[in-house]
Amino acid sequence: MEDAAVKRVCEGKDASHRAKKTKEDSENDREEVREEWELENVLSGFKLTKVLSDSAREKNMFIHGKIDEEEAVVILEKTPIREDTVVEMLNGSRLKLEMKNDIYSTYQLQPPPHLNEIKTTLICPATMKHVKKYQHQEIFLVEETGEDYQSITLPYIQSTSFSVQWVQNILEKKAEAERIVCEDPDPEVGFVLLPDFKWDQKQLDNLYLVAIVHKGGIKSLRDLTAEHLPLLQNIYLKGKEAILERYGLPASKLRVYLHYQPSYYHLHVHFTALGYEAPGCGVERAHLLADVIQNLQLDPKFYKSRTLFFPVKKDDGLLLKFKEAKRL
Ligand code: M7G
């Protein structure tokens, strides 16, 4: 029998397929973007401390620095070339010939500024934990039993973890309210689904949304028991429905999962395009929501007792705690 909670309607904000854009749409967007340009560039006074990591393949860079004496982390990322603007780019750019040989030639192409944007994320004031999160470091696989969680991990995450103020802001509509794709307001099984801040929403190839539960006090996978099945099933069903309706992407094209360990200890579920290798979607960190549901159906306390594996960076305090406890 289908759960009653699952039948409750998920209220979509706008059923249009926003990421499927025509040329006309992109031109309208450009107008929107122009109107929304920041009057002041908050990054103009940025002083570099250190490049934390960068990747030529991913075309991104994570930078630690200061803005007005406050610690800051900036993430710069070149975004994919979009099919809906590629002709405009080819027709409207400046070209500089680099070499020509027979039928082969290479150029440097300078696109018009509106087609040459860099997705930029700013965290300010940033904590040292943010700096460490983005620093390239050696990683280790930790093996955590249910007892380890109680004696090592839980006290650690209670003493030091990222603020979830941004989550509260979303749930209370104090931030990102206009970005909400769908919401079920029920306090027990409800959630808010919205684009993850890693996704610029310009193309579906790297689609990334996050569903944040309304219910407080569920830190992570470890807290889940069979009592949370209606919540998880509700997110799974309505999240997939909302993504199909809004973006035209069927469930067979989605990877729906939880991270263990998460960075933010308020339960949330990741929805990413299946073809996109999102950071943290590897088997050592991602747990498919469908598997989580089945595991809890088989054993209501599955995640309380089960040994879980997760990657930890060399500088992470949690790694030190596992070493101190001679568990690594
Ligand atoms: P996680 O598994 O706790 O940590 O996921 P991770 O960042 O190590 O993956 C939290 C998810 O929320 C990530 O996918 C973040 O990109 C996303 N996220 C984090 N913040 C601070 C925000 C935010 O302010 N807004 C939105 N929309 N997403 C965020």
Coordinates of C-alpha atoms and ligand atoms in Angstrom, one line a residue:
M1 CA 0.0 0.0 0.0
E2 CA 1.3 3.4 -0.9
D3 CA 2.1 5.6 2.1
A4 CA -0.4 8.5 2.6
A5 CA 2.5 10.9 3.0
V6 CA 3.9 9.9 -0.3
K7 CA 0.6 10.9 -2.0
R8 CA 0.7 14.5 -0.6
V9 CA 1.3 17.0 -3.4
C10 CA 4.8 18.5 -3.7
E11 CA 4.2 22.2 -4.4
G12 CA 6.4 23.1 -7.4
K13 CA 7.1 26.8 -7.8
D14 CA 7.3 26.8 -11.6
A15 CA 6.7 23.9 -13.9
S16 CA 8.7 25.3 -16.9
H17 CA 11.8 23.4 -18.0
R18 CA 14.1 26.2 -17.0
A19 CA 17.4 24.5 -17.9
K20 CA 16.2 23.7 -21.4
K21 CA 16.8 27.0 -23.0
T22 CA 16.2 28.4 -26.4
K23 CA 18.4 31.1 -27.8
E24 CA 15.6 33.7 -27.1
D25 CA 15.5 32.5 -23.4
S26 CA 19.3 32.9 -23.1
E27 CA 19.0 36.5 -24.4
N28 CA 16.3 37.2 -21.9
D29 CA 18.5 35.7 -19.2
R30 CA 21.3 38.0 -20.2
E31 CA 19.1 40.9 -19.7
E32 CA 18.1 39.6 -16.3
V33 CA 21.7 39.0 -15.4
R34 CA 22.7 42.5 -16.5
E35 CA 20.1 44.0 -14.3
E36 CA 21.3 41.9 -11.4
W37 CA 25.0 42.8 -11.6
E38 CA 26.5 43.7 -8.2
L39 CA 27.1 47.4 -8.0
E40 CA 30.3 46.7 -6.1
N41 CA 32.8 43.9 -6.7
V42 CA 33.2 42.4 -3.2
L43 CA 36.2 40.6 -4.6
S44 CA 38.1 43.7 -5.7
G45 CA 40.0 43.9 -2.4
F46 CA 40.7 40.1 -2.3
K47 CA 44.2 39.3 -1.1
L48 CA 45.6 35.9 -1.9
T49 CA 46.9 33.7 0.9
K50 CA 47.2 30.4 -0.9
V51 CA 45.7 28.4 -3.8
L52 CA 44.2 25.4 -1.9
S53 CA 43.7 23.2 -4.9
D54 CA 43.2 23.4 -8.6
S55 CA 42.4 21.1 -11.5
A56 CA 43.2 21.6 -15.2
R57 CA 40.8 18.8 -16.0
E58 CA 37.9 20.2 -13.9
K59 CA 38.9 23.8 -14.8
N60 CA 38.5 25.0 -11.3
M61 CA 40.5 26.6 -8.5
F62 CA 39.9 26.8 -4.8
I63 CA 41.6 29.9 -3.3
H64 CA 42.2 31.0 0.3
G65 CA 42.6 34.7 1.0
K66 CA 41.3 37.7 2.8
I67 CA 38.7 40.4 2.1
D68 CA 38.9 43.4 4.5
E69 CA 40.9 41.3 7.0
E70 CA 38.2 38.5 7.0
E71 CA 39.2 35.0 6.0
A72 CA 37.7 34.0 2.7
V73 CA 37.5 31.0 0.4
V74 CA 36.7 31.6 -3.3
I75 CA 35.9 28.8 -5.8
L76 CA 36.3 29.7 -9.4
E77 CA 35.0 27.3 -12.0
K78 CA 34.8 27.5 -15.8
T79 CA 31.4 26.3 -16.9
P80 CA 30.6 24.0 -19.8
I81 CA 30.1 25.3 -23.3
R82 CA 26.4 25.3 -23.9
E83 CA 24.6 24.0 -27.0
D84 CA 22.1 26.9 -26.9
T85 CA 24.8 29.5 -27.2
V86 CA 27.5 27.8 -29.2
V87 CA 26.6 29.3 -32.6
E88 CA 26.4 32.8 -31.1
M89 CA 29.8 32.2 -29.5
L90 CA 31.4 31.0 -32.8
N91 CA 29.8 33.8 -34.8
G92 CA 30.4 36.6 -32.3
S93 CA 34.0 36.0 -31.0
R94 CA 37.4 37.4 -31.9
L95 CA 39.9 34.8 -33.2
K96 CA 43.6 34.8 -33.0
L97 CA 45.4 32.3 -35.2
E98 CA 47.9 30.1 -33.3
M99 CA 49.0 27.8 -36.1
K100 CA 48.0 26.5 -39.5
N101 CA 49.1 23.4 -41.2
D102 CA 47.4 22.0 -44.2
I103 CA 43.7 21.5 -43.2
Y104 CA 44.5 21.9 -39.5
S105 CA 44.5 25.2 -37.6
T106 CA 44.2 26.2 -33.9
Y107 CA 43.0 29.5 -32.6
Q108 CA 42.6 31.4 -29.4
L109 CA 38.9 32.5 -29.3
Q110 CA 37.7 35.4 -27.2
P111 CA 34.0 35.1 -26.7
P112 CA 31.8 38.1 -25.8
P113 CA 31.8 38.6 -22.0
H114 CA 28.3 37.3 -21.4
L115 CA 29.4 33.9 -22.9
N116 CA 32.6 33.9 -20.9
E117 CA 31.4 33.8 -17.3
I118 CA 33.1 32.0 -14.5
K119 CA 31.0 30.5 -11.8
T120 CA 32.2 31.9 -8.5
T121 CA 31.4 30.9 -5.0
L122 CA 32.5 33.0 -2.0
I123 CA 32.6 31.8 1.6
C124 CA 33.2 34.8 3.9
P125 CA 33.9 34.9 6.7
A126 CA 35.4 31.4 6.3
T127 CA 36.5 29.2 9.1
M128 CA 39.7 27.1 9.1
K129 CA 37.4 24.1 8.6
H130 CA 36.3 25.6 5.3
V131 CA 39.9 26.2 4.3
K132 CA 40.7 22.5 5.1
K133 CA 37.6 21.2 3.3
Y134 CA 38.9 22.7 0.0
Q135 CA 42.6 22.0 0.5
H136 CA 44.0 19.3 -1.6
Q137 CA 45.3 16.6 0.8
E138 CA 46.1 13.0 1.1
I139 CA 43.0 11.0 2.0
F140 CA 42.5 7.9 4.2
L141 CA 39.6 5.4 4.4
V142 CA 38.2 5.1 7.9
E143 CA 36.3 2.0 9.0
E144 CA 33.7 3.1 11.6
T145 CA 31.7 0.5 13.6
G146 CA 28.5 1.4 15.4
E147 CA 30.5 1.7 18.6
D148 CA 33.1 3.9 17.0
Y149 CA 30.4 6.2 15.9
Q150 CA 29.2 6.6 19.5
S151 CA 32.6 6.9 21.1
I152 CA 34.6 8.7 18.5
T153 CA 32.6 10.3 15.7
L154 CA 29.5 11.6 17.6
P155 CA 31.5 13.5 20.3
Y156 CA 33.7 14.9 17.5
I157 CA 30.9 16.2 15.3
Q158 CA 29.1 17.5 18.3
S159 CA 32.1 19.6 19.3
T160 CA 33.1 20.7 15.8
S161 CA 31.1 20.8 12.7
F162 CA 30.0 23.4 10.1
S163 CA 27.1 25.7 11.1
V164 CA 23.9 24.8 9.4
Q165 CA 22.5 28.3 9.5
W166 CA 22.3 28.3 5.7
V167 CA 20.0 25.2 6.0
Q168 CA 17.8 27.0 8.5
N169 CA 17.6 30.0 6.2
I170 CA 16.4 27.9 3.4
L171 CA 13.8 26.1 5.5
E172 CA 12.6 29.4 6.9
K173 CA 12.6 31.1 3.5
K174 CA 15.1 33.6 4.6
A175 CA 17.4 32.7 1.7
E176 CA 17.1 31.1 -1.7
A177 CA 13.3 31.1 -1.5
E178 CA 12.9 31.9 -5.1
R179 CA 15.1 28.9 -6.1
I180 CA 12.9 26.3 -4.5
V181 CA 11.9 23.7 -7.0
C182 CA 9.4 22.0 -4.8
E183 CA 8.4 21.8 -1.1
D184 CA 6.4 19.5 1.1
P185 CA 5.8 21.5 4.2
D186 CA 4.9 18.5 6.4
P187 CA 7.0 18.7 9.7
E188 CA 7.6 14.9 9.8
V189 CA 8.0 13.9 6.2
G190 CA 8.4 17.2 4.4
F191 CA 11.4 18.7 2.6
V192 CA 12.6 21.5 0.4
L193 CA 14.1 20.6 -3.0
L194 CA 16.3 23.3 -4.6
P195 CA 19.4 23.6 -6.8
D196 CA 22.6 22.9 -5.0
F197 CA 24.9 25.9 -5.0
K198 CA 27.4 23.8 -7.0
W199 CA 25.0 23.9 -10.0
D200 CA 24.7 27.0 -12.2
Q201 CA 21.4 25.6 -13.7
K202 CA 22.6 26.5 -17.2
Q203 CA 22.6 22.9 -18.5
L204 CA 21.2 19.6 -17.4
D205 CA 24.5 17.6 -17.9
N206 CA 25.7 18.6 -14.4
L207 CA 22.2 18.9 -12.8
Y208 CA 22.6 19.0 -9.0
L209 CA 19.8 19.5 -6.5
V210 CA 19.6 19.0 -2.8
A211 CA 16.5 18.0 -0.8
I212 CA 16.7 19.3 2.8
V213 CA 14.3 17.7 5.4
H214 CA 12.1 19.9 7.5
K215 CA 12.5 17.7 10.6
G216 CA 15.4 18.6 12.8
G217 CA 17.7 16.4 14.8
I218 CA 18.5 13.8 12.0
K219 CA 22.2 14.4 11.6
S220 CA 23.2 11.8 9.0
L221 CA 22.7 8.2 7.7
R222 CA 23.7 6.9 11.2
D223 CA 20.5 8.4 12.8
L224 CA 18.2 6.8 10.3
T225 CA 15.9 4.0 11.4
A226 CA 12.8 2.4 10.0
E227 CA 10.8 5.2 11.6
H228 CA 12.2 7.5 8.9
L229 CA 11.1 5.3 6.0
P230 CA 8.0 7.5 5.2
L231 CA 10.3 10.6 5.1
L232 CA 12.9 8.9 2.8
Q233 CA 10.2 7.4 0.5
N234 CA 8.5 10.8 0.3
I235 CA 11.7 12.5 -0.7
Y236 CA 12.6 9.8 -3.2
L237 CA 9.2 9.8 -4.9
K238 CA 8.4 13.6 -4.9
G239 CA 12.0 14.6 -5.6
K240 CA 12.0 12.5 -8.8
E241 CA 8.6 13.7 -9.8
A242 CA 9.5 17.3 -9.4
I243 CA 12.8 16.9 -11.4
L244 CA 10.9 15.2 -14.2
E245 CA 8.3 18.0 -14.2
R246 CA 10.7 20.9 -14.0
Y247 CA 13.7 19.6 -16.0
G248 CA 12.3 16.8 -18.1
L249 CA 14.8 14.4 -16.6
P250 CA 13.4 10.9 -15.7
A251 CA 14.4 8.9 -12.7
S252 CA 16.5 6.6 -14.9
K253 CA 18.9 9.6 -15.5
L254 CA 19.3 10.4 -11.8
R255 CA 21.7 9.5 -9.0
V256 CA 19.9 10.0 -5.7
Y257 CA 22.1 9.5 -2.6
L258 CA 23.3 10.6 0.8
H259 CA 26.8 11.3 1.8
Y260 CA 28.5 9.6 4.8
Q261 CA 30.1 11.6 6.3
P262 CA 28.3 14.7 5.2
S263 CA 29.8 18.1 5.7
Y264 CA 26.5 19.5 7.2
Y265 CA 24.8 17.5 9.9
H266 CA 21.1 18.2 9.0
L267 CA 19.7 15.4 6.9
H268 CA 19.7 16.1 3.1
V269 CA 19.7 14.1 -0.1
H270 CA 21.7 14.7 -3.2
F271 CA 20.0 14.5 -6.7
T272 CA 22.5 14.6 -9.5
A273 CA 22.5 13.8 -13.2
L274 CA 23.6 10.2 -13.6
G275 CA 26.2 11.1 -16.3
Y276 CA 27.8 13.7 -14.1
E277 CA 30.6 12.6 -11.8
A278 CA 29.7 15.0 -9.0
P279 CA 32.3 15.5 -6.3
G280 CA 31.6 12.9 -3.6
C281 CA 29.6 10.5 -5.7
G282 CA 32.1 7.6 -5.4
V283 CA 31.3 4.4 -3.5
E284 CA 33.4 5.4 -0.5
R285 CA 31.0 8.3 0.3
A286 CA 27.7 8.1 -1.6
H287 CA 24.9 5.8 -0.4
L288 CA 22.0 5.4 -2.9
L289 CA 18.7 6.5 -1.3
A290 CA 17.0 3.4 -2.8
D291 CA 19.6 1.1 -1.1
V292 CA 19.2 3.0 2.2
I293 CA 15.4 2.5 2.0
Q294 CA 15.7 -1.2 1.3
N295 CA 18.3 -1.7 4.1
L296 CA 16.0 -0.1 6.6
Q297 CA 13.1 -2.2 5.4
L298 CA 15.2 -5.3 6.0
D299 CA 16.6 -4.2 9.3
P300 CA 15.1 -1.2 11.1
K301 CA 18.4 -0.5 12.9
F302 CA 20.7 -1.2 10.0
Y303 CA 22.7 2.0 10.1
K304 CA 23.0 1.9 13.9
S305 CA 25.0 -1.3 13.9
R306 CA 26.6 -1.4 10.5
T307 CA 30.3 -0.7 9.9
L308 CA 30.5 2.2 7.6
F309 CA 33.5 3.4 5.5
F310 CA 34.3 6.9 4.6
P311 CA 37.2 9.0 3.3
V312 CA 38.9 11.5 5.6
K313 CA 41.5 14.1 4.7
K314 CA 44.9 13.9 6.4
D315 CA 44.4 17.2 8.3
D316 CA 40.9 16.3 9.5
G317 CA 40.5 16.3 13.2
L318 CA 38.3 13.2 12.9
L319 CA 41.2 11.2 11.5
L320 CA 43.3 12.2 14.5
K321 CA 40.5 11.0 16.8
F322 CA 40.5 7.6 15.1
K323 CA 44.3 7.4 15.3
E324 CA 44.2 8.3 19.0
A325 CA 41.6 5.5 19.6
K326 CA 44.0 3.2 17.7
R327 CA 41.3 2.6 15.1
L328 CA 43.6 3.5 12.3
Ligands
M7G1 P1 27.2 17.4 2.2 O1 27.2 16.0 1.9 O2 26.8 17.8 3.6 O3 28.6 18.1 2.0 O4 26.3 18.2 1.2 P2 29.6 18.3 0.8 O5 29.6 19.8 0.6 O6 30.9 17.9 1.3 O7 29.1 17.5 -0.4 C1 25.8 19.5 1.3 C2 25.4 20.0 0.0 O8 24.8 21.3 0.1 C3 26.6 20.1 -1.0 O9 26.3 19.5 -2.2 C4 26.8 21.6 -1.1 O10 27.3 22.0 -2.4 C5 25.4 22.1 -0.8 N1 25.4 23.5 -0.2 C6 26.2 23.9 0.7 N2 25.9 25.2 1.0 C7 26.6 26.0 2.1 C8 24.8 25.6 0.3 C9 24.0 26.7 0.2 O11 24.2 27.8 0.9 N3 23.0 26.7 -0.7 C10 22.7 25.6 -1.5 N4 21.7 25.7 -2.3 N5 23.4 24.5 -1.4 C11 24.5 24.5 -0.5

